[in-house]
mmCIF file of N, CA and C in Angstrom:
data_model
loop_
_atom_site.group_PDB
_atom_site.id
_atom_site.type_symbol
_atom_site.label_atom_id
_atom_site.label_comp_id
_atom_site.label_asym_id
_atom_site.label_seq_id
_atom_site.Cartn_x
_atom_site.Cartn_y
_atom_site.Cartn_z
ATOM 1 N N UNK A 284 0.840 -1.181 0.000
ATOM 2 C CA UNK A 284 0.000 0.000 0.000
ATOM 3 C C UNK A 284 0.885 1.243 0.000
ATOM 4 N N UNK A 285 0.516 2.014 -0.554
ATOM 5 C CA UNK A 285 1.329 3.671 -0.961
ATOM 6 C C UNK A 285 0.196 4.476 -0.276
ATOM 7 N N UNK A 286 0.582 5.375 0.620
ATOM 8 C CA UNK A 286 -0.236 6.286 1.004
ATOM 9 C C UNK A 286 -0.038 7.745 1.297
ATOM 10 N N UNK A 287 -1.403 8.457 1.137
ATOM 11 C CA UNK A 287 -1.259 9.801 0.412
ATOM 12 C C UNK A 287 -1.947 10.365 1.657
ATOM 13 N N UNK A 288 -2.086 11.811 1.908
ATOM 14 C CA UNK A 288 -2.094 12.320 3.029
ATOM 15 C C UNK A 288 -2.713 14.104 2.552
ATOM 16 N N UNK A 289 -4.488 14.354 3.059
ATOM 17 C CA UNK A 289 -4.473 15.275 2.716
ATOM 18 C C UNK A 289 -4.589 16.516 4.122
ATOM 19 N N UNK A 290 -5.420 17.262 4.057
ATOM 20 C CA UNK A 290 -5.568 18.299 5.441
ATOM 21 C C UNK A 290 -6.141 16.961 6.772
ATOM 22 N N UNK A 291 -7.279 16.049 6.167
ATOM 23 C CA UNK A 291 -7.783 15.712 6.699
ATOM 24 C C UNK A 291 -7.710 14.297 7.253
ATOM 25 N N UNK A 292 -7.250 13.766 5.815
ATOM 26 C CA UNK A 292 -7.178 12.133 6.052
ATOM 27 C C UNK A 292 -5.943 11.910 5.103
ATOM 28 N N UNK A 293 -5.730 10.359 5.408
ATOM 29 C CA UNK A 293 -4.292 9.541 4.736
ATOM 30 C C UNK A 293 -5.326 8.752 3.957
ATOM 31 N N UNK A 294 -5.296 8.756 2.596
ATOM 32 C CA UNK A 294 -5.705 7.329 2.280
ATOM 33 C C UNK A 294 -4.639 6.712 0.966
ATOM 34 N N UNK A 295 -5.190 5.532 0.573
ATOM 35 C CA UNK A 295 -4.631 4.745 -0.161
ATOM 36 C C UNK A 295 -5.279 3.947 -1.322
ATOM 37 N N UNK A 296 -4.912 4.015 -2.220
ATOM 38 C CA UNK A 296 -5.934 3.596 -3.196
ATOM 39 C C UNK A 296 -5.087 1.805 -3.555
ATOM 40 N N UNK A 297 -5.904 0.776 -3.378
ATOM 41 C CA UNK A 297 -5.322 -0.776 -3.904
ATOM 42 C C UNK A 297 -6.339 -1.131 -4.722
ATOM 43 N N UNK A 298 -5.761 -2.269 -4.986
ATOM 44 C CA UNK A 298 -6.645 -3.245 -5.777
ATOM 45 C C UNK A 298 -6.218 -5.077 -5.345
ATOM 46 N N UNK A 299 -7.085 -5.236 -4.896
ATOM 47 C CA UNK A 299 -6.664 -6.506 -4.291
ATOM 48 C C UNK A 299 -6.509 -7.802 -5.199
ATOM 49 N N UNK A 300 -5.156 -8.287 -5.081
ATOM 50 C CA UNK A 300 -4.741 -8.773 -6.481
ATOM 51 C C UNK A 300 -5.872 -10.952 -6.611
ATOM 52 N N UNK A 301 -5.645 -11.653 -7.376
ATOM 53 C CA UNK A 301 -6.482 -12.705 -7.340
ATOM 54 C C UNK A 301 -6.302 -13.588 -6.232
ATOM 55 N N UNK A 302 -4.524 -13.379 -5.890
ATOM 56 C CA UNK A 302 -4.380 -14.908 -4.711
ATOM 57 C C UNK A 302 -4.820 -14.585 -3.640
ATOM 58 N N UNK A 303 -5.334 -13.002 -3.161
ATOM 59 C CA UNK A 303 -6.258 -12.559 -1.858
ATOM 60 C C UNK A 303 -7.320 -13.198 -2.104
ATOM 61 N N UNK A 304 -8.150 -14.070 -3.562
ATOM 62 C CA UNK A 304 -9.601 -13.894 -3.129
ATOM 63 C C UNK A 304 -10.155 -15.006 -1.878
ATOM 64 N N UNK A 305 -11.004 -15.140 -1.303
ATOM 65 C CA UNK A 305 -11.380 -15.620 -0.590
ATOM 66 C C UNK A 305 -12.585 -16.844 -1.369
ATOM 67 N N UNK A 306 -13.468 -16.468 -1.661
ATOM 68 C CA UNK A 306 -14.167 -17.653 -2.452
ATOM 69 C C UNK A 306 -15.102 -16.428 -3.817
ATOM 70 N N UNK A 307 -15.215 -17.328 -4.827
ATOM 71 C CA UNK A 307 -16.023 -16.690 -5.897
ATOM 72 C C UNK A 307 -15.448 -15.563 -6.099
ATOM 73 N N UNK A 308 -14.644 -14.636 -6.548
ATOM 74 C CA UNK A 308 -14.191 -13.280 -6.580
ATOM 75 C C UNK A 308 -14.245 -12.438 -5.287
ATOM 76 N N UNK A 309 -13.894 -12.964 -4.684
ATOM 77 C CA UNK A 309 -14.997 -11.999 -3.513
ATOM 78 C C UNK A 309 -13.681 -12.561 -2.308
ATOM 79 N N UNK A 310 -13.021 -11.119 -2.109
ATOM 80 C CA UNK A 310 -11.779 -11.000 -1.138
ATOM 81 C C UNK A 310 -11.820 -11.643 0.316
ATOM 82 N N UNK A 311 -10.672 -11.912 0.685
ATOM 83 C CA UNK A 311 -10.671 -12.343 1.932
ATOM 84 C C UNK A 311 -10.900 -11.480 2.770
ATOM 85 N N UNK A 312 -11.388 -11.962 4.014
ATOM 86 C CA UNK A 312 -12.090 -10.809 5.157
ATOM 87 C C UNK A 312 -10.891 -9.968 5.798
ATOM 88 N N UNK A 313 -9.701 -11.412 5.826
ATOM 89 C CA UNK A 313 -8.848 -10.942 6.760
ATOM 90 C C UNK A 313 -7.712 -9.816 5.720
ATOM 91 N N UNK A 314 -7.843 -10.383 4.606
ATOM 92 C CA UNK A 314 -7.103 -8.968 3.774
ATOM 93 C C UNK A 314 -7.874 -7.723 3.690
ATOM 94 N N UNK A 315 -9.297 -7.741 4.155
ATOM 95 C CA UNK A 315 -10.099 -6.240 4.375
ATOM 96 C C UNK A 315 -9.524 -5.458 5.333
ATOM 97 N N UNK A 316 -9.418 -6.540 6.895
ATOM 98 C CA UNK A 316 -8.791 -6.258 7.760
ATOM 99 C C UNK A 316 -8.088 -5.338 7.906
ATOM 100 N N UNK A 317 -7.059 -6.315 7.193
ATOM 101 C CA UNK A 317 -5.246 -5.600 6.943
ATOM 102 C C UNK A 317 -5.202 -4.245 6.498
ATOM 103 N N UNK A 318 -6.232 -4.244 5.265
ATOM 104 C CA UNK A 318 -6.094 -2.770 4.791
ATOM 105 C C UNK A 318 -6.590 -1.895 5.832
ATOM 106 N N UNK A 319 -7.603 -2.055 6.687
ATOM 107 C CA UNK A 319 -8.286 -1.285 7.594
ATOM 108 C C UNK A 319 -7.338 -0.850 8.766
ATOM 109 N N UNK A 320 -6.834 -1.969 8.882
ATOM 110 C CA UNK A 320 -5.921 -1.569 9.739
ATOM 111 C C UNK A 320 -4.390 -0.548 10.124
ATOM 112 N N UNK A 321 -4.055 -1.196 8.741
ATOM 113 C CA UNK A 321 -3.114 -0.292 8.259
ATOM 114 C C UNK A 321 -3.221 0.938 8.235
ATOM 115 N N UNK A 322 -4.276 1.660 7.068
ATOM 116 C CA UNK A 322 -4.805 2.803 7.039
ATOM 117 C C UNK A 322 -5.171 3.544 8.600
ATOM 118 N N UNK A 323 -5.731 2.586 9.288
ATOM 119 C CA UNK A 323 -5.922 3.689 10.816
ATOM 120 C C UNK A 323 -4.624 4.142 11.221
ATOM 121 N N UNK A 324 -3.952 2.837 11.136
ATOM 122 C CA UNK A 324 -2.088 3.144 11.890
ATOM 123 C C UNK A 324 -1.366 4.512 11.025
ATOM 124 N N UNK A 325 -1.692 4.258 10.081
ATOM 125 C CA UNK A 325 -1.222 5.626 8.926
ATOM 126 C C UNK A 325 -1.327 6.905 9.284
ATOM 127 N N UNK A 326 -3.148 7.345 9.026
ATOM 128 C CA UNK A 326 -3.920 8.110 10.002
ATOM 129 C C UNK A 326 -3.270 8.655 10.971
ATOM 130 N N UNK A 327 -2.839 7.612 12.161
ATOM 131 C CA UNK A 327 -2.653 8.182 13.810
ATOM 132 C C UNK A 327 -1.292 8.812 13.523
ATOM 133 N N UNK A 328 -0.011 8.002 13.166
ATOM 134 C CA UNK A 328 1.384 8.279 12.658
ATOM 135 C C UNK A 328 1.096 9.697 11.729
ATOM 136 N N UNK A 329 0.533 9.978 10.649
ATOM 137 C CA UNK A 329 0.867 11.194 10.497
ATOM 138 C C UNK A 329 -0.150 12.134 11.215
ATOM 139 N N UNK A 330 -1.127 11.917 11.704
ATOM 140 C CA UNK A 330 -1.669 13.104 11.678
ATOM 141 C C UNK A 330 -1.634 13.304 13.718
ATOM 142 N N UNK A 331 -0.782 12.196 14.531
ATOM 143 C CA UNK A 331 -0.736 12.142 15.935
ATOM 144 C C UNK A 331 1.065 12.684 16.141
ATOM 145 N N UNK A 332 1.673 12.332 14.792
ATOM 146 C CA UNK A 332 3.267 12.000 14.495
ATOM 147 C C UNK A 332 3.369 10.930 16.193
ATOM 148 N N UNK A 333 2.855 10.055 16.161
ATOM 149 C CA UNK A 333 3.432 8.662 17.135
ATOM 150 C C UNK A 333 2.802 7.517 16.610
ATOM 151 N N UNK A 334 3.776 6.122 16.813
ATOM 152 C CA UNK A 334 3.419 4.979 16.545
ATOM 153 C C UNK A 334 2.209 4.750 17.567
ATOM 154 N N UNK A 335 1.381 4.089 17.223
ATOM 155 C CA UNK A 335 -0.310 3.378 17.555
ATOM 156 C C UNK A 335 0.027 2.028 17.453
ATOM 157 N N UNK A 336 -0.415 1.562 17.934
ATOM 158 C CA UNK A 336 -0.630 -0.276 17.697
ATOM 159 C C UNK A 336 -2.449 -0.824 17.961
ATOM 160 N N UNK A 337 -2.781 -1.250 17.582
ATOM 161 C CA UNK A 337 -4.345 -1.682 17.147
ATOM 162 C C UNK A 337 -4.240 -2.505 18.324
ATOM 163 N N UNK A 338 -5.038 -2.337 19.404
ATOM 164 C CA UNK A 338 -5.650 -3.060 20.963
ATOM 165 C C UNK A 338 -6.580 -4.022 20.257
ATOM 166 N N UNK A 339 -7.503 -3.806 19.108
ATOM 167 C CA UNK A 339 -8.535 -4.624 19.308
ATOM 168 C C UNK A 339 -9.673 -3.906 18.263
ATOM 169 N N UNK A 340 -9.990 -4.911 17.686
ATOM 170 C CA UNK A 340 -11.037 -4.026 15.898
ATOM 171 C C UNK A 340 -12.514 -5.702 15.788
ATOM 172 N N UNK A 341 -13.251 -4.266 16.052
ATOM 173 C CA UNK A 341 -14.543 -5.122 15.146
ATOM 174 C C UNK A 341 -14.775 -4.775 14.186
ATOM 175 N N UNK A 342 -15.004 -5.406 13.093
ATOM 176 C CA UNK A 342 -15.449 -5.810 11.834
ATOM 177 C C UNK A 342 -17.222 -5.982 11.809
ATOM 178 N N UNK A 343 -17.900 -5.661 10.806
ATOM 179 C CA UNK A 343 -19.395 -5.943 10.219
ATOM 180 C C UNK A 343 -18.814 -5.774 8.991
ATOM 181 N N UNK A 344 -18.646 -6.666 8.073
ATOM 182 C CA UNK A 344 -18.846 -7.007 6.720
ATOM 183 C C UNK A 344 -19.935 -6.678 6.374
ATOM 184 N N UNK A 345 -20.552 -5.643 5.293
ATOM 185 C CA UNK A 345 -21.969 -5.700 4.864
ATOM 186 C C UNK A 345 -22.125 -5.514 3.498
ATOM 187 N N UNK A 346 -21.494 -5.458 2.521
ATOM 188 C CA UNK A 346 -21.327 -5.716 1.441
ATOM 189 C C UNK A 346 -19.618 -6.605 0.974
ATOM 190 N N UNK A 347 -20.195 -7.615 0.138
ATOM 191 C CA UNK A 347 -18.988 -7.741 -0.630
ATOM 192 C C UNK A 347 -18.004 -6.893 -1.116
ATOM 193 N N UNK A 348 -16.532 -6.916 -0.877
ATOM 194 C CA UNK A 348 -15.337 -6.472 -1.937
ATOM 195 C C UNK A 348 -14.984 -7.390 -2.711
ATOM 196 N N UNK A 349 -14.845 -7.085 -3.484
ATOM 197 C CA UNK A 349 -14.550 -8.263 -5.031
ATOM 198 C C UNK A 349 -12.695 -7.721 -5.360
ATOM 199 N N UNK A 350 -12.265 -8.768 -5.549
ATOM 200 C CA UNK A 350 -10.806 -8.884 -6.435
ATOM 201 C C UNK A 350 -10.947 -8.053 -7.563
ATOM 202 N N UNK A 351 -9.299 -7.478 -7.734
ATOM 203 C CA UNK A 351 -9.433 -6.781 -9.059
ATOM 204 C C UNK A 351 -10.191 -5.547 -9.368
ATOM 205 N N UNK A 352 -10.409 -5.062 -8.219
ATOM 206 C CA UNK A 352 -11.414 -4.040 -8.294
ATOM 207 C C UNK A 352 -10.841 -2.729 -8.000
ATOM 208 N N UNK A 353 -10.879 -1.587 -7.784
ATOM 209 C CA UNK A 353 -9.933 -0.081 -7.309
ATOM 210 C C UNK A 353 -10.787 0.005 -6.370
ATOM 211 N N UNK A 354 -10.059 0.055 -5.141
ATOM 212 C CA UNK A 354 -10.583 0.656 -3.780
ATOM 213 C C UNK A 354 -10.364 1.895 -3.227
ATOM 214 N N UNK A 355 -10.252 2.646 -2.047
ATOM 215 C CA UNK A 355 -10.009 3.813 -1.383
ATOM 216 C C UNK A 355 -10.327 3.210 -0.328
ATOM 217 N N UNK A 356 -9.075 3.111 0.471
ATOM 218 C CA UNK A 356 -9.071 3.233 2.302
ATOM 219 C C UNK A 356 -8.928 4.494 2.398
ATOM 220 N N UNK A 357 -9.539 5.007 3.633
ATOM 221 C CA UNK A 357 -9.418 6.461 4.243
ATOM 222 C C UNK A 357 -9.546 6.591 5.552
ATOM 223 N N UNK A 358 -8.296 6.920 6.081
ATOM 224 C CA UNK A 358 -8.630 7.186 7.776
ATOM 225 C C UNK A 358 -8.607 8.561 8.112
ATOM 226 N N UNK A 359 -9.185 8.736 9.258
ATOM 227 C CA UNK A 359 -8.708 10.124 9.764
ATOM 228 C C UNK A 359 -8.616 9.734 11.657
ATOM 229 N N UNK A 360 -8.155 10.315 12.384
ATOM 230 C CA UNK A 360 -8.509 10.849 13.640
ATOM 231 C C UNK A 360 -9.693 11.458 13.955
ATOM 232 N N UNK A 361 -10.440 10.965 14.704
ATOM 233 C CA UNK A 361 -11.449 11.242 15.046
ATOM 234 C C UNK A 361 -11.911 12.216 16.459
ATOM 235 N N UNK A 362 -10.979 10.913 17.111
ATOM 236 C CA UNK A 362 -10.738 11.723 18.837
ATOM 237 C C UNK A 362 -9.356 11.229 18.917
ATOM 238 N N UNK A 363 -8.947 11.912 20.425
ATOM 239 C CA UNK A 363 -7.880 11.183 21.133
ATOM 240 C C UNK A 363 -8.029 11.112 22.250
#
């Protein structure tokens, strides 16, 4: 992931390549994860300037991400 950084938020644009998919075109949960995760850590690092480490993340899947597709992660800081 390459990530870009504006007033507000860091994000990153991927495309999740075929050996991520999970079943039928349709990505693995835990590579949603990853990106989600990442992107928050991004987020906190530039816009806190300190390393974060992820305590603990819930997930609700509610639509499919499909392989091969152009995404946008976007984090921001919310609180601290």
């Amino acid at each position: 992931m390459e990530f870009f950084a504006d007033g507000q938020r860091v994000f990153s644009n991927v495309t999740i390549p075929d050996h991520l998919c999970g079943w039928s075109q349709i990505a693995h949960g835990g590579v949603i994860t990853t990106i989600l995760d990442e992107i928050m850590s991004w987020a906190a690092l530039h816009f806190l300037k300190r390393i974060t480490m992820t305590k603990s993340m819930e997930i609700e899947f509610i639509k499919p991400v499909y392989i091969r597709r152009p995404l946008k992660a976007e984090g921001k800081v919310l609180e601290v």
